Coordinates of C-alpha atoms and ligand atoms in Angstrom, one line a residue:
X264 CA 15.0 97.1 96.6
X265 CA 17.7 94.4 94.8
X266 CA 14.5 91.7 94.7
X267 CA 15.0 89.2 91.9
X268 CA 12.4 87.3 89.8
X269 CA 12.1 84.5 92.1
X270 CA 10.4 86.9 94.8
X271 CA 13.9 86.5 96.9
X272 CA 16.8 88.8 97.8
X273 CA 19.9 88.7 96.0
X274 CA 22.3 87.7 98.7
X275 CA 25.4 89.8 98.9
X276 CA 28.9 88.7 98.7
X277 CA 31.3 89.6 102.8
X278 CA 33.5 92.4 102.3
X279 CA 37.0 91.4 101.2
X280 CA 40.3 92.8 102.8
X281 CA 44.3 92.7 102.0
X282 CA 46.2 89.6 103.2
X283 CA 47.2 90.2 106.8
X284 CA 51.5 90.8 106.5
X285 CA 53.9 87.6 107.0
X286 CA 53.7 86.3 111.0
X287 CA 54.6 83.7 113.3
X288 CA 51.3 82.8 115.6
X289 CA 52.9 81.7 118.6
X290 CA 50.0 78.8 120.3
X291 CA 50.5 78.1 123.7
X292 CA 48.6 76.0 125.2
X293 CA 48.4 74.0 121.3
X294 CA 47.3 71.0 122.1
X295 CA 44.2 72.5 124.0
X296 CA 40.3 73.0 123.4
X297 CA 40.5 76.3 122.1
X298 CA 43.5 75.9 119.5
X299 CA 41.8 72.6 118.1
X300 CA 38.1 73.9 118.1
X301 CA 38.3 77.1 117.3
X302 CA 41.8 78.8 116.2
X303 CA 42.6 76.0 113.6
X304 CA 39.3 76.3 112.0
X305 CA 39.6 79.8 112.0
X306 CA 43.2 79.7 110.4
X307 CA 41.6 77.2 107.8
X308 CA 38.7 79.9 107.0
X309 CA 41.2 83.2 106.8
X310 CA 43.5 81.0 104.7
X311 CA 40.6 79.9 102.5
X312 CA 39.9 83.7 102.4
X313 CA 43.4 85.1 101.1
X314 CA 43.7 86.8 104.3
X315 CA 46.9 85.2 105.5
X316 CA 50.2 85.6 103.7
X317 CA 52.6 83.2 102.5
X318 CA 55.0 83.8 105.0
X319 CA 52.3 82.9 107.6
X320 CA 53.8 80.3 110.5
X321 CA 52.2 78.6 113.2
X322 CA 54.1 77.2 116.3
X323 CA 52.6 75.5 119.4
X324 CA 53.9 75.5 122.3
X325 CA 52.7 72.7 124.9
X326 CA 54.8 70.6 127.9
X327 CA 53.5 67.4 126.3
X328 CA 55.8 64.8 124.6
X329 CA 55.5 65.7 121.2
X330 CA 56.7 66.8 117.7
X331 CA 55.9 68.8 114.2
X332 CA 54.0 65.8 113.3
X333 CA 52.5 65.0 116.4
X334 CA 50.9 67.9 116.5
X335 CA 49.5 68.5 112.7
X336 CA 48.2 64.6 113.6
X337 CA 46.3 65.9 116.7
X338 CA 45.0 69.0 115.1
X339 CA 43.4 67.2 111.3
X340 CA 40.2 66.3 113.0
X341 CA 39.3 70.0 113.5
X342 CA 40.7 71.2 110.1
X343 CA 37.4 70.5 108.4
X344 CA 34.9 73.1 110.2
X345 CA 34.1 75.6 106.9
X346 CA 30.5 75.2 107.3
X347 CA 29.7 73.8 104.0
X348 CA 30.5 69.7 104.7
X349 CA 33.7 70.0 102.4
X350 CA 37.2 68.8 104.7
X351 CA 39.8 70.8 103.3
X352 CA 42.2 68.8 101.8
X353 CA 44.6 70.8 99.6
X354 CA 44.3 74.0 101.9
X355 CA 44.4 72.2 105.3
X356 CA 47.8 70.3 103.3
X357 CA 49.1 74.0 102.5
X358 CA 48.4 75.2 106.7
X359 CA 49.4 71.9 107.8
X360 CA 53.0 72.1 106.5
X361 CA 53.7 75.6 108.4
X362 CA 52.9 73.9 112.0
X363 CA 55.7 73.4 114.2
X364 CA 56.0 71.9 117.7
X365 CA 58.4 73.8 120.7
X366 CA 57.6 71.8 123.7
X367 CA 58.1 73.7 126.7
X368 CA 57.3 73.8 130.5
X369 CA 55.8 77.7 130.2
X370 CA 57.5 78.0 133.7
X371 CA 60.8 77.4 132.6
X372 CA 63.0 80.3 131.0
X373 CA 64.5 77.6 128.5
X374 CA 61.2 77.3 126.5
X375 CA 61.5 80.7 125.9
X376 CA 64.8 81.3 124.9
X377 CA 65.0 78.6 122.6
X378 CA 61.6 79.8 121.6
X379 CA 62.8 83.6 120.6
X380 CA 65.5 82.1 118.8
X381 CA 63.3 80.4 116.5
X382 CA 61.6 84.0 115.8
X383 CA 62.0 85.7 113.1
X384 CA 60.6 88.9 112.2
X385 CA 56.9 89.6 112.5
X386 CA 55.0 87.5 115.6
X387 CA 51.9 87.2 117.5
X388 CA 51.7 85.0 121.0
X389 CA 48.1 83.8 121.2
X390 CA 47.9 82.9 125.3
X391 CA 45.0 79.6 125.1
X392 CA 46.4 78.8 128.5
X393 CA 44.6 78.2 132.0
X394 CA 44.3 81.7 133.0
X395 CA 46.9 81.0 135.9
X396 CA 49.8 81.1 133.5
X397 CA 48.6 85.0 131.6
X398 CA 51.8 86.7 134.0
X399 CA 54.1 84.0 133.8
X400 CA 54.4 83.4 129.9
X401 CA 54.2 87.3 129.2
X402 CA 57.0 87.9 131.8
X403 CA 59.1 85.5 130.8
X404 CA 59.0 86.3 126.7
X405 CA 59.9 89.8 127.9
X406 CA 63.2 88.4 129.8
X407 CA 63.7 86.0 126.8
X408 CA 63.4 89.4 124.9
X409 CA 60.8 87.6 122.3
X410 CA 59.0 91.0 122.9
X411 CA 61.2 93.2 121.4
X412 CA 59.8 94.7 118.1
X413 CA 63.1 95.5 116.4
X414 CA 62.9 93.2 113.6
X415 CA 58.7 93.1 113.3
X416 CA 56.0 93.4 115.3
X417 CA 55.3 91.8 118.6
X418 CA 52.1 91.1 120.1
X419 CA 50.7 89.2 123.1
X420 CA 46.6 87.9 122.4
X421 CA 45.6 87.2 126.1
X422 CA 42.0 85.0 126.2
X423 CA 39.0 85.5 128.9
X424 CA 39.0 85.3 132.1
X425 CA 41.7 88.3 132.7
X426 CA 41.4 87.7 136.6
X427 CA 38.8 86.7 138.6
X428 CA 37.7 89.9 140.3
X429 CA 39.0 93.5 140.1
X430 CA 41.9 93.0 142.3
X431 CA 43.6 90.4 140.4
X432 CA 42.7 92.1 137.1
X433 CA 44.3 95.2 138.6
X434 CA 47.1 92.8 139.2
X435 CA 47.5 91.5 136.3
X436 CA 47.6 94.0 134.4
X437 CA 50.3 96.0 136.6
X438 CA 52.3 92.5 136.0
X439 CA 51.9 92.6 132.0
X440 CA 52.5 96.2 131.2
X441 CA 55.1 96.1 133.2
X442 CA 56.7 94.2 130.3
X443 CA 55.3 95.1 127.3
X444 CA 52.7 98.6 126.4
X445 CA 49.4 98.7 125.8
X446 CA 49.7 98.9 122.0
X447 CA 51.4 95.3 122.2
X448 CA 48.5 93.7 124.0
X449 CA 45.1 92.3 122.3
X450 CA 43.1 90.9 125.3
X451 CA 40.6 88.5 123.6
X452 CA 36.4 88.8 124.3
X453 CA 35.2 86.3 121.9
X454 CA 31.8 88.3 121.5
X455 CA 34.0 90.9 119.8
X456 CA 34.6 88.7 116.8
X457 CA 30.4 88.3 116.4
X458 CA 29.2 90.0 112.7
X459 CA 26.1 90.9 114.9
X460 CA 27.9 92.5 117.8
X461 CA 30.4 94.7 115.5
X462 CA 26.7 95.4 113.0
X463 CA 25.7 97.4 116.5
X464 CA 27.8 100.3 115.6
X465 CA 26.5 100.2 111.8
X466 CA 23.5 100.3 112.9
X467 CA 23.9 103.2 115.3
X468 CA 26.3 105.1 113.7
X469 CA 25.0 105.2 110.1
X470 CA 21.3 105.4 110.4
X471 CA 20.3 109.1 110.9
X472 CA 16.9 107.1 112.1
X473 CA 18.6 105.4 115.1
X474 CA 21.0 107.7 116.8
X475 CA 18.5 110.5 116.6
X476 CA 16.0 108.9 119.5
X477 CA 19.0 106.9 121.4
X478 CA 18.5 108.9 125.0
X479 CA 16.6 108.9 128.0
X480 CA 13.2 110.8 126.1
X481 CA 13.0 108.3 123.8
X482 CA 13.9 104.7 125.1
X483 CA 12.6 103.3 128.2
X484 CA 14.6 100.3 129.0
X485 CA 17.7 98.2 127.5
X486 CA 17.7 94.3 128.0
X487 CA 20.9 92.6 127.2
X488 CA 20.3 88.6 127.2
X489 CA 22.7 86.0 126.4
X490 CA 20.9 82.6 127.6
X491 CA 22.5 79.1 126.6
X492 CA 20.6 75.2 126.6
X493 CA 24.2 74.2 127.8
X494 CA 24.3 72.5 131.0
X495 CA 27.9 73.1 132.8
X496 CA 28.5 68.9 131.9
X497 CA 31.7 68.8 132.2
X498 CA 33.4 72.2 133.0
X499 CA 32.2 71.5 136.4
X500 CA 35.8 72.2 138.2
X501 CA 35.9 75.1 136.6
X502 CA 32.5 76.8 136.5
X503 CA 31.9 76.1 139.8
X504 CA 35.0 78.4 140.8
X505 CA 33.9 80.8 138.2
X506 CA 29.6 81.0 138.2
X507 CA 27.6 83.3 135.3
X508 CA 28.4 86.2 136.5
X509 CA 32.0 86.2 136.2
X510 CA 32.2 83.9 133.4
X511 CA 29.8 86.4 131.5
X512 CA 28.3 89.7 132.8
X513 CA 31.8 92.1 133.2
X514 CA 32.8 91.0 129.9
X515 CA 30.4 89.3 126.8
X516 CA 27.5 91.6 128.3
X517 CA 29.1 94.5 129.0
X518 CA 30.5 94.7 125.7
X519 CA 26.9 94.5 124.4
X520 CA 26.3 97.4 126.7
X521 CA 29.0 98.9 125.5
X522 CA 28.1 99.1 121.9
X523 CA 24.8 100.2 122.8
X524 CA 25.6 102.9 125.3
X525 CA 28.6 104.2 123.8
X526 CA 29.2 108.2 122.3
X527 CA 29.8 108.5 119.0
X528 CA 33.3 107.9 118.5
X529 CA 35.5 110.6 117.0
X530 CA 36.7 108.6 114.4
X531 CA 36.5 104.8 113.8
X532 CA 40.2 104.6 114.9
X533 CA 40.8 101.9 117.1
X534 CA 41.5 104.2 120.2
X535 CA 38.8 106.4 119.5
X536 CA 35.9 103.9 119.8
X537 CA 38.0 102.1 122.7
X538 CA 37.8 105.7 124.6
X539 CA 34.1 105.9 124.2
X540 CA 33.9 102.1 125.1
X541 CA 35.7 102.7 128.4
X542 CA 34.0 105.6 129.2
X543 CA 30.5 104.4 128.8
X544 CA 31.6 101.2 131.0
X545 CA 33.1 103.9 133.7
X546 CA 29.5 105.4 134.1
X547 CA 28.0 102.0 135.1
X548 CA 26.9 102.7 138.5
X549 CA 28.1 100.3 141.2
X550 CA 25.2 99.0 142.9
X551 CA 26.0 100.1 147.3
X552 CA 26.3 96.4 148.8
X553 CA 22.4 97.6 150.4
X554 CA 21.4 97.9 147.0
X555 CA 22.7 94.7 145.7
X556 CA 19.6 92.6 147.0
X557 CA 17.2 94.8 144.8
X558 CA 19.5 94.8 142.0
X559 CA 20.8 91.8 141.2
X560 CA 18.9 88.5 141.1
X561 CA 20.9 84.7 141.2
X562 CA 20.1 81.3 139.9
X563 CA 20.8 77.8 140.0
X564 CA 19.2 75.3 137.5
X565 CA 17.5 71.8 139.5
X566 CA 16.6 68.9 137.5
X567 CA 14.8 69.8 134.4
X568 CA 15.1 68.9 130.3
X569 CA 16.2 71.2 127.5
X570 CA 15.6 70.6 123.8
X571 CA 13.6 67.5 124.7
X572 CA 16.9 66.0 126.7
X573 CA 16.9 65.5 130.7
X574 CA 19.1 67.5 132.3
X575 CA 20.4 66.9 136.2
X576 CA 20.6 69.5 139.1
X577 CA 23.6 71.7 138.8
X578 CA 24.3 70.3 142.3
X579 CA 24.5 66.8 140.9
X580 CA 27.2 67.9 138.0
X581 CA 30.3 66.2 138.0
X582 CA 33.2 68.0 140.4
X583 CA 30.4 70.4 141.7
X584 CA 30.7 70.5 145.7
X585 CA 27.2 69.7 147.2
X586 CA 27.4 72.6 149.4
X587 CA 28.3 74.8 146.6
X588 CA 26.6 78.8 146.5
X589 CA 27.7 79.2 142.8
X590 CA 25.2 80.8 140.5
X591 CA 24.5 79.3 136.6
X592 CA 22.0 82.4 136.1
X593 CA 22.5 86.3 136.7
X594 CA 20.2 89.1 136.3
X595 CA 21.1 92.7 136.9
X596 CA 19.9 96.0 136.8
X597 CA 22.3 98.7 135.9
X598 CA 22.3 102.1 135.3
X599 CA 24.7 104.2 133.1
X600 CA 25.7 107.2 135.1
X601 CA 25.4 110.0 131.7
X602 CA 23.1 112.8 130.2
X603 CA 22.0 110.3 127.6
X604 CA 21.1 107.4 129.7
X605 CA 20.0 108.7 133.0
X606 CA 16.7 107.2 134.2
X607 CA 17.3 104.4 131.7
X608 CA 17.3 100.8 133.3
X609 CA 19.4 98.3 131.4
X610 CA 18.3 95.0 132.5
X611 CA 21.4 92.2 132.1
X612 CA 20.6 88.4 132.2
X613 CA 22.4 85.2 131.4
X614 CA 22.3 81.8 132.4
X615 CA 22.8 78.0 131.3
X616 CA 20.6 75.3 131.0
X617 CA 17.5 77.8 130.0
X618 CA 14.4 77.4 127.9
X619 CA 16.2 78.3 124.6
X620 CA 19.6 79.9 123.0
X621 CA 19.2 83.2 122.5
X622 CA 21.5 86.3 122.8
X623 CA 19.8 89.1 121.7
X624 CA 19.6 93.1 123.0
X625 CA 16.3 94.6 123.0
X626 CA 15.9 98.5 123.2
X627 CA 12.3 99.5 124.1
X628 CA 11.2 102.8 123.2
X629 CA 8.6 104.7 125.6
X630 CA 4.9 104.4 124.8
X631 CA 3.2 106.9 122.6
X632 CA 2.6 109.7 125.0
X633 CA -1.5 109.8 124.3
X634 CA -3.1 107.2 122.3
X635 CA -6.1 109.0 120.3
X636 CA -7.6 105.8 118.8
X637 CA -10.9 105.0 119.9
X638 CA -11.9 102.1 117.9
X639 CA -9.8 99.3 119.7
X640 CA -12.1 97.1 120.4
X641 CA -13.3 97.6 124.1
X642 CA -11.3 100.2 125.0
X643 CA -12.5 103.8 126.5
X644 CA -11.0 106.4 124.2
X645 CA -8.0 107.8 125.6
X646 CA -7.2 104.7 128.0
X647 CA -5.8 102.5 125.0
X648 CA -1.8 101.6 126.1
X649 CA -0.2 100.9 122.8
X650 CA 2.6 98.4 122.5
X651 CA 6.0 100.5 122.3
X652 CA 8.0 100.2 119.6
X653 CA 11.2 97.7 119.7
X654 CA 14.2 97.3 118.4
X655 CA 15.7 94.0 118.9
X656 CA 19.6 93.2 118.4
X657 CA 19.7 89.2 117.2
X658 CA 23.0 88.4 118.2
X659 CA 22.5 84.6 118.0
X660 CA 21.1 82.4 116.5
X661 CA 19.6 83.6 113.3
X662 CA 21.4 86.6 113.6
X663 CA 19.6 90.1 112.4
X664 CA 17.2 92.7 113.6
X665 CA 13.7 93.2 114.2
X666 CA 12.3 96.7 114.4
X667 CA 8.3 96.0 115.9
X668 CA 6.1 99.1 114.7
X669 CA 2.7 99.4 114.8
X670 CA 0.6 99.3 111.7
X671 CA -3.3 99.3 110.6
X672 CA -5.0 96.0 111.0
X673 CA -7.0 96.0 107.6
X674 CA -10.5 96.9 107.6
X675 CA -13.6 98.9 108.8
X676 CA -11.8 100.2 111.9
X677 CA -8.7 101.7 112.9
X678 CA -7.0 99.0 115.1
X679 CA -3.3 99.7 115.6
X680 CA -1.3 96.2 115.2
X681 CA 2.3 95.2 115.9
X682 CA 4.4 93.9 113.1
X683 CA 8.0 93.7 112.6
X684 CA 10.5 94.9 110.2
X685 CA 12.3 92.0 110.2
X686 CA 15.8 92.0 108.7
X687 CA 17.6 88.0 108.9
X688 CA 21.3 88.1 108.0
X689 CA 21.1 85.0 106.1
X690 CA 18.3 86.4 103.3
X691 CA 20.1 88.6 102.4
X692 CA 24.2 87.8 102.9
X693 CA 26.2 84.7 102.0
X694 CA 27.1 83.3 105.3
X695 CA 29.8 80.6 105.8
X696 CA 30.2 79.1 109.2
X697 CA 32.8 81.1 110.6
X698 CA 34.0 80.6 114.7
X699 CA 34.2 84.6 115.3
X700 CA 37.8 84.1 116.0
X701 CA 38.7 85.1 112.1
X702 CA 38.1 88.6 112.7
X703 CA 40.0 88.6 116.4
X704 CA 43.2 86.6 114.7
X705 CA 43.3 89.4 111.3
X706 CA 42.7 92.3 113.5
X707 CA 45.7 91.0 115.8
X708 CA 48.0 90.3 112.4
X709 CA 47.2 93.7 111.2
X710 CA 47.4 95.8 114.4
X711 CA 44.1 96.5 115.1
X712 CA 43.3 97.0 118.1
X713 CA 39.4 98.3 118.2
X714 CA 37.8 94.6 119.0
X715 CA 40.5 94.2 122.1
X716 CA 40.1 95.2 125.2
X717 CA 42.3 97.9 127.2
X718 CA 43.5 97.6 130.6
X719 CA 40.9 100.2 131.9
X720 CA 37.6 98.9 130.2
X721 CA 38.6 95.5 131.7
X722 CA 38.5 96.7 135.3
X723 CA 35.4 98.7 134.5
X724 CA 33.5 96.0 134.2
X725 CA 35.2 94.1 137.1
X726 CA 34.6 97.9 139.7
X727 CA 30.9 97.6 138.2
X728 CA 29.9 93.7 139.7
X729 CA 32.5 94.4 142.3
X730 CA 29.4 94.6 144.8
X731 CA 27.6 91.9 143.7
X732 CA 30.4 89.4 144.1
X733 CA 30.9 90.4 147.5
X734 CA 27.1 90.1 148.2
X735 CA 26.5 86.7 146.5
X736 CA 29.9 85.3 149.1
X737 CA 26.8 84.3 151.2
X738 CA 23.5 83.0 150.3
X739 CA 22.5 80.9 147.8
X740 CA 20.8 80.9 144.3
X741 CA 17.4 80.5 143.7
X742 CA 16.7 77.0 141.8
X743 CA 15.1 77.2 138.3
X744 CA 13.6 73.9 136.3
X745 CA 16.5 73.5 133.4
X746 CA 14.4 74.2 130.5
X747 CA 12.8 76.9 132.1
X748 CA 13.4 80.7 131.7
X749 CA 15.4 81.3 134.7
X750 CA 14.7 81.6 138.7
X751 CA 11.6 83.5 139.3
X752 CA 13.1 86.1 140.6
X753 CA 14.4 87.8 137.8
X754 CA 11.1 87.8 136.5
X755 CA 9.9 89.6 139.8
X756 CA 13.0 92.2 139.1
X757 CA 11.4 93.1 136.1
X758 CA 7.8 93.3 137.6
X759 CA 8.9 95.8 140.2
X760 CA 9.2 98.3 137.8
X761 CA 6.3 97.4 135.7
X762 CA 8.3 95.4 133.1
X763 CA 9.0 92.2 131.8
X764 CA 11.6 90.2 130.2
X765 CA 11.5 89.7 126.0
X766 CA 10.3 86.2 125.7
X767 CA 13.4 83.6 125.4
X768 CA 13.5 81.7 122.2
X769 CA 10.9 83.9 120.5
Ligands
LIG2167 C1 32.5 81.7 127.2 C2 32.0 81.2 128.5 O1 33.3 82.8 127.4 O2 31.3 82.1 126.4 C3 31.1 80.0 128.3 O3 33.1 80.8 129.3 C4 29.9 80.4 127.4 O4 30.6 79.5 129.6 C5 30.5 81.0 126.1 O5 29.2 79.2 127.1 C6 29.3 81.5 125.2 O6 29.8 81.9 124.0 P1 29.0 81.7 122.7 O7 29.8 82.3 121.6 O8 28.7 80.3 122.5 O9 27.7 82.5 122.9

C-alpha cells in the first residue's frame, strides 16, 4: 500500500496518450447547447492535455447570420470549464484562432459543396443537430463527396437519440450506411465517455476475484440505476415527445448492462468488445406485450421539492400537454437470455426529479448457503439470514466502488457485521473536471471505435423496450412526490420477488 506520512493515499497522475493526428471537426449544429457546453470545454481540456495536434481545425456549421468572429464571440463564455476556477486564456487564444464559421441551411446541397471544398485532408463531422436532420446531413456530405477518404480520414459522430423506436432506427441506419460503412460512423452515447463506466471492464476483466463468481450460482440480482434531481424545466417540448424510457433505458442503461453482462472479449480490439456488447444486448429477452404489466413499472413526478427547492407537477411543466401519458420514471425487469445469466433478474430504473443523483450498478451476490453462527443476538441457530455480499458500481457522483463484506463485530461474541471496502476515485487519482466527451472526441480523431455504438447494438436495445413502448401508448404513469424515490410501484416490482431497491442517495 502507496500510504504516505500524512495517513493519506498518494494520488496518481491519468494515463497520458499520443496527440490525436491533424483533423478538421466539422460542428454542425455550432451555435447549439451541446457544442457550447460541452464539446468546447472538452476541446479546451484535450488541448490542455497535448492530445490535439497542431494541425487541429474546428468549423461550425449553423443557418444563422454569422461569421469566424461571431462564433469564437458566442462560444468564450464556455471556454473556461477546466474544473479548477482558472479561464483559459492563452490556450482558449491558441483554440480560438482555429474556429471558423460555414453558414449553411443543412438542407441545401450548397452548404455542402462549398463545405467539402474547404476540406482538406483528415476530418471528422460531429452531428449536434435535432435528431431530425441525422439522414439528411450524412446524405448530402456523401453527394457533396465530403465522405470520401482519399486524402484522410472521414468520419460522421452521430449524437443520441438515433430514432425514436426500432423502426426508425432501422431506418436510419439503412439511410446512413447506405452512404458511408460502418467503420466511418461513431454513434455517440455520452455514458460511454464516463471513467467509471469504461473502469467496469477493468474491474471485470483484470481481477481474477470478479470474473470468477460473475454467473447465475453466484449473483442473485443486477440493479442498474441512473436517477437525476433534474426536473424536465425547460426541455418540456421535447421530453414530453421522448419520456425516460426512450431518453434513457435502450441506450445509457443498456450500456451499463452491457459492461456488466458482456463475455470476455477476445481481445480489447474495438470490434471484439463491440461483438460481445451486441451479443449480450441480443440475449435481452423481450418482455410478451402480457408480460409488460408485470415487468415494467412507469412514473410521473406531482408536486414535490428536491435538494430543499419546490418543484411543480410534471403536468404543470412548461409545453407539457395536460392530457399528456408520458413517463419521467421507468423501472424494468429484464432478463439476459445466456448460460451465465439465466435466472438472474436485472432490475433497470431511472427517473427525474427523484430523492437524489445517483447512477450507480449494484450486483448482489446470493446469501451464504447456511449460516452456522449462533451467537447473533436473538436468533435460533441455523435461522440467521446474513446480509449478501455487494458490489456496487458508483458511476456518479463520487465515482468508485464499494465491495460490502461481512466482518467480526469486536468482542465476546461472534456477530457477523457488514462493512465496506470502499474504494473513492478521488482519494486516490487526480481528477480534473472533465465533460466525458474528451474521451468520445480522441477516440473518434484516432479511429477508435470501441466506445461507439454499431448499427446492431443500437436496435438491440430498441427490439428489447419494443414491447413496452407499445404497452405504455395507453395508460398513464403512476404519480411520485418529486423528491421522493420514485412511484410506488417499482418498489412493489421489487417486493414481488422478495427484493428491494439499493437506497437512492446512500
Ligand atoms: C441525456 C438525457 O442523454 O442524459 C438527459 O437526454 C439526461 O435527459 C442525461 O439528463 C443524463 O446524463 P448525465 O451525464 O448527466 O448523467
Amino acid at each position: 500500500m502507496s500510504v504516505n506520512g500524512s495517513g493519506e493515499y498518494e494520488k496518481l497522475a491519468p494515463s497520458k496518450a499520443a496527440p490525436a493526428p491533424p483533423a478538421t471537426l466539422v460542428i454542425f449544429g455550432a451555435m447549439g447547447d451541446l457544442a457550447r457546453r460541452l464539446l468546447i470545454p472538452s476541446i479546451l481540456n484535450l488541448w490542455h492535455d497535448g492530445l490535439l495536434a497542431d494541425g487541429f481545425e474546428i468549423i461550425g456549421v449553423s443557418y444563422h447570420d454569422a461569421d469566424d468572429e461571431a462564433l469564437r464571440n458566442t462560444l468564450d463564455e464556455f471556454a473556461s470549464n477546466k474544473g479548477d476556477g482558472e479561464t483559459e486564456g492563452p490556450e482558449w487564444t491558441a483554440i480560438r484562432e482555429r474556429i471558423h464559421y460555414h453558414k449553411g441551411d443543412f438542407k441545401d446541397d450548397a452548404t455542402y459543396t462549398s463545405l467539402a471544398g474547404k476540406l482538406k485532408g483528415n476530418a471528422a463531422f460531429y452531428l449536434a443537430t435535432a435528431p431530425s436532420f441525422f439522414g439528411t446531413i450524412v446524405e448530402k456530405l456523401a453527394a457533396a463527396k465530403a465522405l470520401d477518404e482519399a486524402d484522410g480520414f472521414r468520419r460522421v459522430m452521430i449524437e443520441k437519440p438515433f430514432g425514436t423506436d426500432l423502426a426508425s432506427a432501422q431506418e436510419l441506419n439503412k439511410r446512413i450506411l447506405a452512404c458511408v460503412p460502418e467503420s466511418q460512423i461513431f454513434r455517440l452515447d455520452h455514458f460511454l465517455g464516463k471513467e467509471t463506466v469504461q473502469n467496469i471492464m477493468v474491474a471485470r476483466f483484470a481481477n481474477t476475484l470478479f470474473e470468477a463468481v460473475w454467473n447465475n450460482h453466484y449473483i442473485d440480482h443486477v440493479q442498474i440505476t441512473a436517477a437525476e434531481t433534474v426536473a424536465v424545466g425547460s426541455r418540456g417540448s421535447f421530453y414530453d415527445a421522448t419520456g425516460a424510457l426512450r431518453d434513457m433505458v435502450p441506450n445509457h442503461l443498456f450500456q451499463l448492462l452491457a459492461m456488466i453482462a458482456m463475455e470476455p472479449p477476445n481481445s480489447f480490439a474495438a470490434e471484439a468488445i463491440r461483438d460481445e456488447k451486441a451479443k449480450v444486448m441480443k440475449a435481452v429477452r423481450a418482455p410478451a406485450p402480457s408480460e409488460v404489466h408485470d415487468v415494467a413499472v412507469r412514473g410521473r413526478y406531482a408536486a414535490g421539492e428536491t435538494e430543499g427547492k419546490p418543484v411543480k407537477a410534471y403536468l404543470e411543466e412548461d409545453n407539457v400537454p395536460a392530457d399528456s401519458r408520458t413517463e419521467t420514471y421507468a423501472a424494468l425487469k429484464l432478463e439476459v437470455e445466456t448460460w451465465r445469466w439465466a435466472g438472474v433478474p436485472f432490475y433497470l430504473r431511472t427517473g427525474k426529479a427523484l430523492t437524489a443523483r445517483d447512477t450507480h450498478i449494484v450486483v448482489q451476490f446470493k446469501p451464504v448457503p447456511f449460516a452456522q453462527f449462533h451467537t447473533v443476538p436473538g436468533a435460533a441457530p441455523g435461522t440467521v439470514r446474513l446480509p449478501p455480499n455487494r458490489l456496487l458500481f458508483q458511476i456518479q457522483p463520487n465515482e468508485g466502488i464499494d465491495f460490502e463484506i461481512l466482518v467480526k463485530r469486536p468482542g465476546p461474541t461472534v456477530e457477523p457485521v457488514k462493512v465496506g471496502l470502499d474504494f473513492a476515485y478521488a482519494d486516490r487519482f487526480e481528477l480534473g473536471k472533465r465533460t466525458g466527451y474528451e474521451t468520445l472526441l480522441y477516440d473518434a480523431l484516432i479511429g477508435d471505435q470501441t466506445l461507439f455504438q454499431r448499427a446492431d447494438m443500437i436496435e438491440a436495445g430498441w427490439a428489447a423496450i419494443a414491447p413496452v413502448q407499445e404497452a405504455w401508448k395507453e395508460g398513464a404513469p403512476e404519480d411520485y412526490p418529486a423528491g421522493s424515490a420514485g412511484p410506488v410501484g417499482a418498489d412493489v416490482l421489487l417486493a414481488r420477488d422478495g427484493r428491494h431497491w439499493y437506497e437512492l442517495g446512500k
